[in-house]
Coordinates of C-alpha atoms in Angstrom, one line a residue:
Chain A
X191 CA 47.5 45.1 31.2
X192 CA 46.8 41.4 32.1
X193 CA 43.1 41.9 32.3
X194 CA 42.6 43.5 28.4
X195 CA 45.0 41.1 27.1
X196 CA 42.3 38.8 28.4
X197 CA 39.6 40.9 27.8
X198 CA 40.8 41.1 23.9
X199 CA 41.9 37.3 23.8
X200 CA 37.9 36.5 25.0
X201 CA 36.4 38.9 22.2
X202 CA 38.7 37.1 19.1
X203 CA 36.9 33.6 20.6
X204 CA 34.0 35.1 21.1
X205 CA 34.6 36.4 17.3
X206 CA 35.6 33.7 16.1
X207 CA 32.6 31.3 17.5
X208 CA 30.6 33.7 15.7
X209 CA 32.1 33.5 12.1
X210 CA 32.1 29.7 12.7
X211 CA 28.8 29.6 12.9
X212 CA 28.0 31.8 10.3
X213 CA 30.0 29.9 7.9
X214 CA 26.9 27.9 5.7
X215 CA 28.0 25.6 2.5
X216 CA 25.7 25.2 -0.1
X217 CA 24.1 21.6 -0.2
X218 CA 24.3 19.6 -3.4
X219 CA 21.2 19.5 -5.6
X220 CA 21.0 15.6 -5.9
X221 CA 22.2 12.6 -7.5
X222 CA 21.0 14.0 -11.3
X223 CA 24.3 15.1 -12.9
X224 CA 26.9 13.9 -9.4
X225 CA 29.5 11.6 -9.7
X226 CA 27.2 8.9 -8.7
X227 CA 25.0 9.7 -12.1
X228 CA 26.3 7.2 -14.4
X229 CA 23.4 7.7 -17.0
X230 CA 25.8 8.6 -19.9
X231 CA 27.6 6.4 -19.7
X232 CA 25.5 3.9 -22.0
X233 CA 26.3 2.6 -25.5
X234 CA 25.8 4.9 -28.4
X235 CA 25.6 8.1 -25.5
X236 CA 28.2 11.2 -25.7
X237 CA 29.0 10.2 -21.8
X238 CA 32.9 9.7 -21.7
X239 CA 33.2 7.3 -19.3
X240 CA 32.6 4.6 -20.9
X241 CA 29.5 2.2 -22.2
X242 CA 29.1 -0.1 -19.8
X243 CA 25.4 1.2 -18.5
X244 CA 23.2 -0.8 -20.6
X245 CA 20.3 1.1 -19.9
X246 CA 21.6 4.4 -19.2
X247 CA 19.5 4.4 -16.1
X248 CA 20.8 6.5 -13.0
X249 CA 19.6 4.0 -9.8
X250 CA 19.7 0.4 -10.8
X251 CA 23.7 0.7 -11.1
X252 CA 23.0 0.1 -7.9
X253 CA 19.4 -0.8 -6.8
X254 CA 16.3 -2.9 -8.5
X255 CA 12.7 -2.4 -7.8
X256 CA 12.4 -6.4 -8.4
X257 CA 15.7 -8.8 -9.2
X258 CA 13.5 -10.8 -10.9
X259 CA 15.1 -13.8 -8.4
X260 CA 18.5 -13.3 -9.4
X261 CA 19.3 -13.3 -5.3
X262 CA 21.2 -10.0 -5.8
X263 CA 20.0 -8.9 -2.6
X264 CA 23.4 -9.1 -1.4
X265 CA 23.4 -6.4 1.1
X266 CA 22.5 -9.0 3.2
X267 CA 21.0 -7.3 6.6
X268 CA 21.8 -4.1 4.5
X269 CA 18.6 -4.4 2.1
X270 CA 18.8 -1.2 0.2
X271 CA 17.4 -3.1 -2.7
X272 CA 21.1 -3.9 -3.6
X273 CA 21.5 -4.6 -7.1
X274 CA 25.2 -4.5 -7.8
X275 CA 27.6 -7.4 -6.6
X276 CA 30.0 -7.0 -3.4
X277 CA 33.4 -7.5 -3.0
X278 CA 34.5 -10.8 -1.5
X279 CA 38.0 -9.3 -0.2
X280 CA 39.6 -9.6 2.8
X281 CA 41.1 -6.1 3.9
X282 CA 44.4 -5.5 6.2
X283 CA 42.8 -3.5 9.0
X284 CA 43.7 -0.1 10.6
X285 CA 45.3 0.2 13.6
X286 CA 46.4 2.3 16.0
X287 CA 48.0 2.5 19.4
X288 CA 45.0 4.3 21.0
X289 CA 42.8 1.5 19.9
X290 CA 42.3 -1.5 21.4
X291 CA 42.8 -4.7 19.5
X292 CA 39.7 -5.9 18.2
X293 CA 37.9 -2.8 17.9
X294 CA 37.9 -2.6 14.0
X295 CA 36.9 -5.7 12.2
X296 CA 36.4 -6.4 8.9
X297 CA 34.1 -4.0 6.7
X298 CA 30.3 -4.6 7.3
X299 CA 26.7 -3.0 6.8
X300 CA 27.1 0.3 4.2
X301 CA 30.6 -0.1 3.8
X302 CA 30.3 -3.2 2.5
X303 CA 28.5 -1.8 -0.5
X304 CA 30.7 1.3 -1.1
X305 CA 33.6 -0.9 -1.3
X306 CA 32.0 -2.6 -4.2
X307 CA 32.8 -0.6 -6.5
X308 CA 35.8 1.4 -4.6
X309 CA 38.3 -1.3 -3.7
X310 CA 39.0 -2.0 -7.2
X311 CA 38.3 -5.7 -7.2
X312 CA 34.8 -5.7 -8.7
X313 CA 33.9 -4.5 -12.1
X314 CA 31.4 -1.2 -12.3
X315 CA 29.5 -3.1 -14.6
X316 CA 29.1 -5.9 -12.5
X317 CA 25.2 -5.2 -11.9
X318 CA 21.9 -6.2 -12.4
X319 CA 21.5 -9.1 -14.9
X320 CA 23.8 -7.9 -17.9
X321 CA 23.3 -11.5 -19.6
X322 CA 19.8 -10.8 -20.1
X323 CA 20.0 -7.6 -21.7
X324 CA 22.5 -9.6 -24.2
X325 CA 25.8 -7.9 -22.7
X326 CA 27.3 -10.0 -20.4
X327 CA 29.4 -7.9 -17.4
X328 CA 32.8 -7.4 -18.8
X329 CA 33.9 -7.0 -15.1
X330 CA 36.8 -4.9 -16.8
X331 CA 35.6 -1.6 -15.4
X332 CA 37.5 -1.2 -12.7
X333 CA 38.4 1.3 -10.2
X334 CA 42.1 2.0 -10.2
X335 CA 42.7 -0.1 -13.3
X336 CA 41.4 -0.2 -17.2
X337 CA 41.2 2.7 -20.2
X338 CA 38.8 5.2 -18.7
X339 CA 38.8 7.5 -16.4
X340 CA 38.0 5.5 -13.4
X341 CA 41.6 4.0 -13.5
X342 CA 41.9 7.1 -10.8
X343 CA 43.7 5.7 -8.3
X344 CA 42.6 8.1 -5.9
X345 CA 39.1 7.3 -6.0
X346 CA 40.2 3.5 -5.4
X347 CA 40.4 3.3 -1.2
X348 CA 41.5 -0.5 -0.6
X349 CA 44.6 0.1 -3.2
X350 CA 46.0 3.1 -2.0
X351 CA 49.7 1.3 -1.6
X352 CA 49.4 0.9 -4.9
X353 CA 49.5 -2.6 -5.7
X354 CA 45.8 -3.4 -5.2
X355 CA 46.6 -5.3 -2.2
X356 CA 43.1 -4.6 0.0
X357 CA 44.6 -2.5 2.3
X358 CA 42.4 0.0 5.1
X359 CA 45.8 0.9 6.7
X360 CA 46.3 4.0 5.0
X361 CA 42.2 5.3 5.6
X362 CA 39.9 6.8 8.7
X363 CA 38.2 3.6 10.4
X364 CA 35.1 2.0 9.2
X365 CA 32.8 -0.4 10.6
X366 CA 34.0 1.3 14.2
X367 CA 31.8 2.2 17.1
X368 CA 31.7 5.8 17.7
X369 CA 32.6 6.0 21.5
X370 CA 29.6 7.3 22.8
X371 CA 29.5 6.0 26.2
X372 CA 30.4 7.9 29.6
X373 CA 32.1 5.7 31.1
X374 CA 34.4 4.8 27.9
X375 CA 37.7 6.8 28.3
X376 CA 37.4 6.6 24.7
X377 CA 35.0 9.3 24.4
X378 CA 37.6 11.6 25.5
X379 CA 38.3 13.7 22.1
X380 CA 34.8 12.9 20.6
X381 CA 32.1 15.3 20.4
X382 CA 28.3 14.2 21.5
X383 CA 27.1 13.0 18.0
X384 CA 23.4 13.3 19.2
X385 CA 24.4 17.2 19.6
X386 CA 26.6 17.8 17.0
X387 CA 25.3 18.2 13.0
X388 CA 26.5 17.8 9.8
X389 CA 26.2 21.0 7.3
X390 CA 22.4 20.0 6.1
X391 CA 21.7 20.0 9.6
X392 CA 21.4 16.1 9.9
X393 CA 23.0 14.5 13.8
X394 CA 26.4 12.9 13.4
X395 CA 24.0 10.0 15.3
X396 CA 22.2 9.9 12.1
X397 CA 25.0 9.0 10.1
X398 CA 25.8 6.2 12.1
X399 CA 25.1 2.6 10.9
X400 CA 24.4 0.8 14.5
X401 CA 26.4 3.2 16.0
X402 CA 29.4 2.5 13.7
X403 CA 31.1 4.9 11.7
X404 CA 30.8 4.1 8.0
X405 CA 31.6 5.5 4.5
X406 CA 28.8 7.3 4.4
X407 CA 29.0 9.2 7.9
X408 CA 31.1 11.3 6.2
X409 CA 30.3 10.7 2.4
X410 CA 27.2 11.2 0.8
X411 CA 26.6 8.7 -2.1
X412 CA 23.5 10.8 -3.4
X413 CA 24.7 14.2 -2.8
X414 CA 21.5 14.6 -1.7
X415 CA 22.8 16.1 2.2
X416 CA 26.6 16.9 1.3
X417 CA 28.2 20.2 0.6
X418 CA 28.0 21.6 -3.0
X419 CA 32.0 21.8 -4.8
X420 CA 33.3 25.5 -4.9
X421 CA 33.5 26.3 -8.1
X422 CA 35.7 24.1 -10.2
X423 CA 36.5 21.9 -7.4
X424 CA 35.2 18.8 -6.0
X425 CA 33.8 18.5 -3.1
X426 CA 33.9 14.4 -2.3
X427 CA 30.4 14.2 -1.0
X428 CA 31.6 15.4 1.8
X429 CA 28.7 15.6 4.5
X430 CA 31.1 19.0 5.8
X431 CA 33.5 21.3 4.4
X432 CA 36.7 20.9 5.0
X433 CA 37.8 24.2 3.6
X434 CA 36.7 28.3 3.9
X435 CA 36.8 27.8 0.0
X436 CA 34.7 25.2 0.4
X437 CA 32.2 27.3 2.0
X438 CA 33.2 26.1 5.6
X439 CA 36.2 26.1 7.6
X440 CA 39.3 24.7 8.1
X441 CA 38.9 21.0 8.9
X442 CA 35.5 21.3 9.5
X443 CA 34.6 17.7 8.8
X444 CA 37.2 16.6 11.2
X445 CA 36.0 18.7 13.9
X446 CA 32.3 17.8 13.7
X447 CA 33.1 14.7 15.4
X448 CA 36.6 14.5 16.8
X449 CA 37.0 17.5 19.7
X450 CA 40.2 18.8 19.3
Chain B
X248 CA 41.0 14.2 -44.6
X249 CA 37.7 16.6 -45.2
X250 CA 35.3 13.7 -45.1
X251 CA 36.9 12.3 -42.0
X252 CA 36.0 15.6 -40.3
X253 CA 32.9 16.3 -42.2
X254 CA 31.6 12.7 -40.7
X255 CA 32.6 13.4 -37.4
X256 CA 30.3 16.7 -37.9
X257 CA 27.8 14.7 -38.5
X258 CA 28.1 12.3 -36.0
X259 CA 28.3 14.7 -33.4
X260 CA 25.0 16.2 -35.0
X261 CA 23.3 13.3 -35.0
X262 CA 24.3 12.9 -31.6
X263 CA 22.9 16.2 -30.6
X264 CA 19.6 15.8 -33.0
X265 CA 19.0 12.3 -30.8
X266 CA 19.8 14.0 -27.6
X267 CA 17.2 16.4 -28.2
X268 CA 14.6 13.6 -28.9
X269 CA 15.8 11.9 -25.8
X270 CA 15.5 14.8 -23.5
X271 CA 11.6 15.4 -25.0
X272 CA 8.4 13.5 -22.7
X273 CA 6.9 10.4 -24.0
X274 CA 4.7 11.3 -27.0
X275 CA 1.9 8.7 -26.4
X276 CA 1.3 7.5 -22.9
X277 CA -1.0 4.3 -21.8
X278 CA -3.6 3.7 -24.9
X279 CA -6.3 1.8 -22.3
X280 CA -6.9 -2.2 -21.0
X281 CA -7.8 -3.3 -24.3
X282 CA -5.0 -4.6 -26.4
X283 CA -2.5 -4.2 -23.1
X284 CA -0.9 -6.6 -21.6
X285 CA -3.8 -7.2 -19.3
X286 CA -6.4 -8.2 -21.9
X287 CA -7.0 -11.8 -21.9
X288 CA -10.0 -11.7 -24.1
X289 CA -8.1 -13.7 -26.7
X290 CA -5.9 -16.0 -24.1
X291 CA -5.8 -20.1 -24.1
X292 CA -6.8 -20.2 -21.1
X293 CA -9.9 -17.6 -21.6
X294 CA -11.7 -18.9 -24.5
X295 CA -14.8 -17.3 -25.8
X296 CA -16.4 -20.8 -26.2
X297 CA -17.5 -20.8 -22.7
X298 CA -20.0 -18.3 -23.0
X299 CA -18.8 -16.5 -19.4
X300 CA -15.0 -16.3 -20.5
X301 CA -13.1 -14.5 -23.6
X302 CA -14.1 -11.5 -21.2
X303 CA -11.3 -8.5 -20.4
X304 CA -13.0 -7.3 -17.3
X305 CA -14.1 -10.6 -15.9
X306 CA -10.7 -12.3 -15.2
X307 CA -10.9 -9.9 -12.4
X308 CA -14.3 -8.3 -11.5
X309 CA -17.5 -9.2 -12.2
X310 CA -20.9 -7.1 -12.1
X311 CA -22.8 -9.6 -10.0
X312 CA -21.3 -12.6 -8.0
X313 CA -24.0 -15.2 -8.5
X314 CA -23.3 -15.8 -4.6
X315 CA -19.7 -17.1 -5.2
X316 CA -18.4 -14.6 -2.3
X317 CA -15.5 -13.7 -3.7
X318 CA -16.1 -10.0 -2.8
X319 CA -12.8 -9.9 -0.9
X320 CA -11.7 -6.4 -1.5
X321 CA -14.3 -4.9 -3.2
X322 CA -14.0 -4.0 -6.8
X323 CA -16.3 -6.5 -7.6
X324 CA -13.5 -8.8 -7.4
X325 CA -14.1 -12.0 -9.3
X326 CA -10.5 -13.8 -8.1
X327 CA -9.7 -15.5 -4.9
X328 CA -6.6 -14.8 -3.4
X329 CA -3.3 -16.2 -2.1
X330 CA -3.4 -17.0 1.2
X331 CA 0.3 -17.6 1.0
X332 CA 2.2 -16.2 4.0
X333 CA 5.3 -13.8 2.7
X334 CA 9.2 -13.3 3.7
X335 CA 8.5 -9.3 3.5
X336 CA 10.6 -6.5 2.5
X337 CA 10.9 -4.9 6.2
X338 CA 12.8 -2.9 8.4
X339 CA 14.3 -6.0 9.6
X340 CA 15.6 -6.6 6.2
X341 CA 16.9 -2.6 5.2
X342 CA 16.9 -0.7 8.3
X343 CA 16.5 3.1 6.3
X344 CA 12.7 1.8 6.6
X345 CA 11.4 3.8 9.5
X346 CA 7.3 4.1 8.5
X347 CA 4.4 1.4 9.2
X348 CA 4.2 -1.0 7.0
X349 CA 1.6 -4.1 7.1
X350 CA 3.1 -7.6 8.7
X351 CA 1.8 -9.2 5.2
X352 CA 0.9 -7.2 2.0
X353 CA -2.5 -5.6 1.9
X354 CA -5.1 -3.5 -0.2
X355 CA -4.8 -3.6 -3.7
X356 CA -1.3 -5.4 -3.8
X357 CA -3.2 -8.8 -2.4
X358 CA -5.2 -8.4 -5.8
X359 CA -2.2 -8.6 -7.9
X360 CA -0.6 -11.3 -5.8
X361 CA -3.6 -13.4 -6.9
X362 CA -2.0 -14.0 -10.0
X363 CA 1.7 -12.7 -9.3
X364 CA 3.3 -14.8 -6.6
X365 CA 2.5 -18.0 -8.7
X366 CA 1.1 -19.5 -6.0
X367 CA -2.4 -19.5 -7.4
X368 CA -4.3 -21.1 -10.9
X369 CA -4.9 -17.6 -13.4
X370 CA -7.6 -19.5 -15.2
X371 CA -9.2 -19.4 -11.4
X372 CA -11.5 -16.6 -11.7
X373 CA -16.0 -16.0 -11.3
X374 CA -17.0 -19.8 -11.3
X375 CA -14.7 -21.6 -13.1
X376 CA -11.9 -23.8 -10.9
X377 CA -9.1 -23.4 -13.5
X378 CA -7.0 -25.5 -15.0
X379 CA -3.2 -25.4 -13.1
X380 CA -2.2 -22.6 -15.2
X381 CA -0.3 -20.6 -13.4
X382 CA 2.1 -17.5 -14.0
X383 CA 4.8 -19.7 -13.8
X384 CA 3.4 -21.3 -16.8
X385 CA 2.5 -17.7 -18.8
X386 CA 6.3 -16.1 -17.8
X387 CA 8.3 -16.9 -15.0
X388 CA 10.0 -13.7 -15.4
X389 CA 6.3 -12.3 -14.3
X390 CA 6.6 -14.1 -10.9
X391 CA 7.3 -11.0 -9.1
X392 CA 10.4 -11.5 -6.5
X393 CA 11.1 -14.8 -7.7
X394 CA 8.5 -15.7 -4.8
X395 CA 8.9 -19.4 -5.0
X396 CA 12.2 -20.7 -4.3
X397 CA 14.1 -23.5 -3.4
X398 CA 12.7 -23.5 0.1
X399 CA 9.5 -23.1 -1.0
X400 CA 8.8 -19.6 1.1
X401 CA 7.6 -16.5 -0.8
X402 CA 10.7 -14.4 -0.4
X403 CA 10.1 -10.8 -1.3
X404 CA 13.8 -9.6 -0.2
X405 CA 14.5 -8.8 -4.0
X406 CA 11.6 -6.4 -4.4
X407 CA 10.5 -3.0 -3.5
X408 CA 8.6 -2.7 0.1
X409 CA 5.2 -2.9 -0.5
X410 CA 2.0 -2.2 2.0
X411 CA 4.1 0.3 3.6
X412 CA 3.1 4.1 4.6
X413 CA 4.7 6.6 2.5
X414 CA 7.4 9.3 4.0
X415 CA 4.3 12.2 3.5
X416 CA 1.7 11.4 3.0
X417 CA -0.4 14.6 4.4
X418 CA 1.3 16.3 1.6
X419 CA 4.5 17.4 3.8
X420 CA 8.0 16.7 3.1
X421 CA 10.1 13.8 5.0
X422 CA 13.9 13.5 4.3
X423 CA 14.8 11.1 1.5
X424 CA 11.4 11.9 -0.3
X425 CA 9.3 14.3 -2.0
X426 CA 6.4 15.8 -1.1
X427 CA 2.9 13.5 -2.0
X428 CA 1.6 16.3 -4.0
X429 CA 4.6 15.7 -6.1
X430 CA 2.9 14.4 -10.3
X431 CA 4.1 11.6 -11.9
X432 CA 4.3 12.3 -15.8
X433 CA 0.5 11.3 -16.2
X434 CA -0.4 14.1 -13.8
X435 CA -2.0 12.3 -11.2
X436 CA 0.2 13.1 -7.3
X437 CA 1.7 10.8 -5.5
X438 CA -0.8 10.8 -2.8
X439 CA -3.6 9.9 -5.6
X440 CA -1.4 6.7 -6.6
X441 CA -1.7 5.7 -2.7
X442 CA -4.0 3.5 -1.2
X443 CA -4.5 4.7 2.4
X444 CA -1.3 6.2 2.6
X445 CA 0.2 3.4 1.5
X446 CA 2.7 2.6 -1.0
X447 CA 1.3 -0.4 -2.9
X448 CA 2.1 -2.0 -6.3
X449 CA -0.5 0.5 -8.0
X450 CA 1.5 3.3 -6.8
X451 CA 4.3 2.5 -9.5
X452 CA 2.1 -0.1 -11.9
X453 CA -1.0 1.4 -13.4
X454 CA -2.8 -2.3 -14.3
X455 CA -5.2 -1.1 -16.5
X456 CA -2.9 0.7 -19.1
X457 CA -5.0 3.8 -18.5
X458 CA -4.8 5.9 -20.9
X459 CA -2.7 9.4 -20.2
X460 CA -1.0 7.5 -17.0
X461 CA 1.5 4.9 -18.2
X462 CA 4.8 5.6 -20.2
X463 CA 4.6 3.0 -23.2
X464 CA 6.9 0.5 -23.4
X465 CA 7.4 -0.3 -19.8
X466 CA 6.2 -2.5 -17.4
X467 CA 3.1 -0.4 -17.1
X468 CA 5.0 2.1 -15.2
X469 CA 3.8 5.5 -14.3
X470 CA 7.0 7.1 -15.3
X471 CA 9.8 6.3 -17.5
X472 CA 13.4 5.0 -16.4
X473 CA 15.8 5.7 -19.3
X474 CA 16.2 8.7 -20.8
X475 CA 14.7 7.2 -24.3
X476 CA 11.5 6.8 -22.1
X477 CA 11.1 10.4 -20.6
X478 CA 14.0 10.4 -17.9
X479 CA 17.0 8.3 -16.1
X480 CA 15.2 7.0 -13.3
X481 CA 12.4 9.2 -13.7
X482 CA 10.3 6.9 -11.9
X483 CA 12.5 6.4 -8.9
X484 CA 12.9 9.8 -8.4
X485 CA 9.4 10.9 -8.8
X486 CA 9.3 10.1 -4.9
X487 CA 12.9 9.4 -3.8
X488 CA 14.5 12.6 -3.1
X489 CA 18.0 11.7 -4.4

């Protein structure tokens, strides 16, 4: 009795391996039309969101061919053609018991850019060279705060205590080495991320910024490599699905990296 | 009451009748080098007086050298160039740049740094030593990255890589961009807007206005970037795959 108990417990893995492999999101088409594709929201447009992009243009909100020497490079070791400005905050950092002081510091590389916009502290508009174009940048457009419908607070990651006050506590680590090393009893938990893959089939290594994770090991800003909403949901860029209706499974993101 | 409604019909009409115009392609693309923004023929500093200047062809090339060997790059060029040394764009700068790319800029690009980086006299061209007049002096906004700056370098951290191989340039696809046989609005491919698989400023800038390859109204670009001019980002995305 023992024996097909064990038998029939090694099929539903076996089973269940299978269907987890077979589960295959759909990859978003691209930038055009994401939430990253603030093209309508320019003056005189039927975009909702707002008129603070001048030109209506979908990259420069965030990168320039040429910035024409107004030192807006400010990715700095980043490059990335960075066009709009950074936030100057300083953030109260996450701990945790299982990791050692020190560990996390303060947002750099990618991350650095992301929070940008998605602390709250720095205006949307705050880009390119407004004053040129005649419309200086009202730096109004904030995440988490204003008339539009960016004052989601959701969408605002450094405010999530809800008083704005640059906080990482509450949110996954950034600017963290991914314990990769044998001989690190930290990589006890962590799955191989020059094995393991994210849903467009790109390493977890990949994803990596220096060997740090970042926003965008699990985001993707372009949703260019990230998995496709279900219908009439969102999918947050998300490099995995989380969900079956999601087109994955259950916590798949998690799992990609942490072994559990 | 009716009015109010019966002008927001309109409005919203309007809105839609412009929408459709914006989605449409550029009507008239590049009309040629003469009249562009590249024909000195009627410039100060190129006066027909002197009976070799008041040329459009000869700020840059000339038929025959007269044995000033200034055949740098062929194209019967007619210019010397910078010899200034650059603070490039580079994989040191934004690590996401994986492909060869030339220590200094190369190829066609060192032709438009001639005049571009401001480090050189415009009115310097076939015998004649100039006068100072530099692009600083014609539009500073036309020095490309800012090059000159306090310290004096030629910083290019503030412009797009240049001299650099392109993701594909056999024609196959490379994550992050499209395929080289991918068309810019004109019709010419990527790969045709190359020089030596490299992505140089010709790739984006057609100098010569050509006719049927550059979206009016912009700085000679190849493809537009607003939607009035044939696309959001259309240029960018001709061979970023975003």
């Amino acid at each position: 009795m023992k024996k097909v108990l064990v038998a029939a417990m090694a099929l539903a893995l076996v089973a269940g391996g299978a269907s987890l492999a077979m589960a295959a999101p759909t990859i978003s088409s691209g930038i055009v039309g994401s939430p990253h594709d603030f093209s309508a929201d320019m003056p005189g447009s039927t975009g909702a969101d707002g008129t603070w992009n001048t030109t209506g243009e979908i990259c420069r909100v965030c990168h320039s061919p040429h910035d024409k020497g107004r030192s807006t490079y400010k990715g700095s070791g980043v490059g990335l053609l960075w066009n709009h400005d950074v936030s100057s905050a300083t953030y109260t950092l996450y701990t945790s018991d299982d990791i050692p002081a020190g560990d996390i510091g303060q947002p750099v590389g990618n991350a650095k850019l992301c929070l940008g916009c998605h602390d709250g502290t720095v205006g949307i508009d705050s880009f390119d060279n407004h004053t040129a174009l005649g419309s200086a940048p009202t730096n109004a457009v904030k995440i988490g705060s204003g008339t539009d419908p960016f004052a989601e607070v959701a969408l605002r990651i450094g405010g999530v205590d809800g008083t704005n006050g640059n906080t990482l506590a509450g949110t996954h680590p950034i600017s963290a080495d991914y314990p990769v090393l044998a001989s690190d009893p930290a990589t006890r938990g962590f799955n191989d991320p020059t094995a393991k893959t994210w849903a467009d089939g790109e390493l977890v290594s990949d994803t990596l910024e220096n060997g740090m994770v970042q926003c965008a090991t699990c985001h993707d800003v372009h949703s260019r490599e990230s998995v496709a909403p279900a219908t009439g949901g969102e999918n947050y860029l998300l490099r995995q699905a989380q969900t079956v209706a999601q087109g994955g499974t259950a916590s798949g993101l998690c799992l990609t990296c942490h072994n559990k | 009451m009716k009015i109010f409604v019966s002008l927001i019909v309109q409005f919203i009409l309007a809105l839609c009748v412009s929408g459709v115009a914006l989605a449409g392609p550029p009507a008239v693309f590049g009309t040629g080098i003469v009249g562009s923004v590249h024909d000195f023929s009627r410039a100060s500093w190129n006066p027909e007086a002197l009976s070799y200047k008041g040329e459009i062809c000869n700020v840059c090339h000339a038929p025959h050298d007269g044995g000033r060997k200034t055949y740098k790059a062929g194209l019967l060029w007619n210019r010397q160039l910078s010899s200034s040394t650059y603070i490039m764009y580079d994989k040191s700068w934004s690590p996401g740049i994986t492909h060869a790319q030339d220590s200094q800029p190369t190829g066609n690009s060192k032709l438009c740094l001639s005049c571009h980086d401001g480090s050189l006299a415009i009115d310097a061209f076939g015998s004649y030593p100039g006068t100072g007049w530099r692009m600083w002096d014609e539009n500073t906004n036309k020095v490309i990255p800012r090059f000159k700056d306090a310290a004096g370098s030629l910083d290019m951290h503030g412009t797009h890589p240049i001299s650099v191989t392109y993701a594909a340039p056999g024609g196959g696809t490379a994550k992050g961009f499209k395929p080289a046989t991918n068309t810019w609005p004109g019709g010419l491919t990527i790969a045709d807007t190359l020089q030596n698989g490299k992505v140089q400023c010709s790739t984006c800038h057609d100098v010569h206005d050509t006719p049927g390859e550059v979206v009016p109204g912009t700085q000679l670009l190849r493809a537009g970037l607003t939607a009035k001019q044939g696309g959001a980002s259309a240029l960018c995305l001709t061979c970023h795959d975003k």
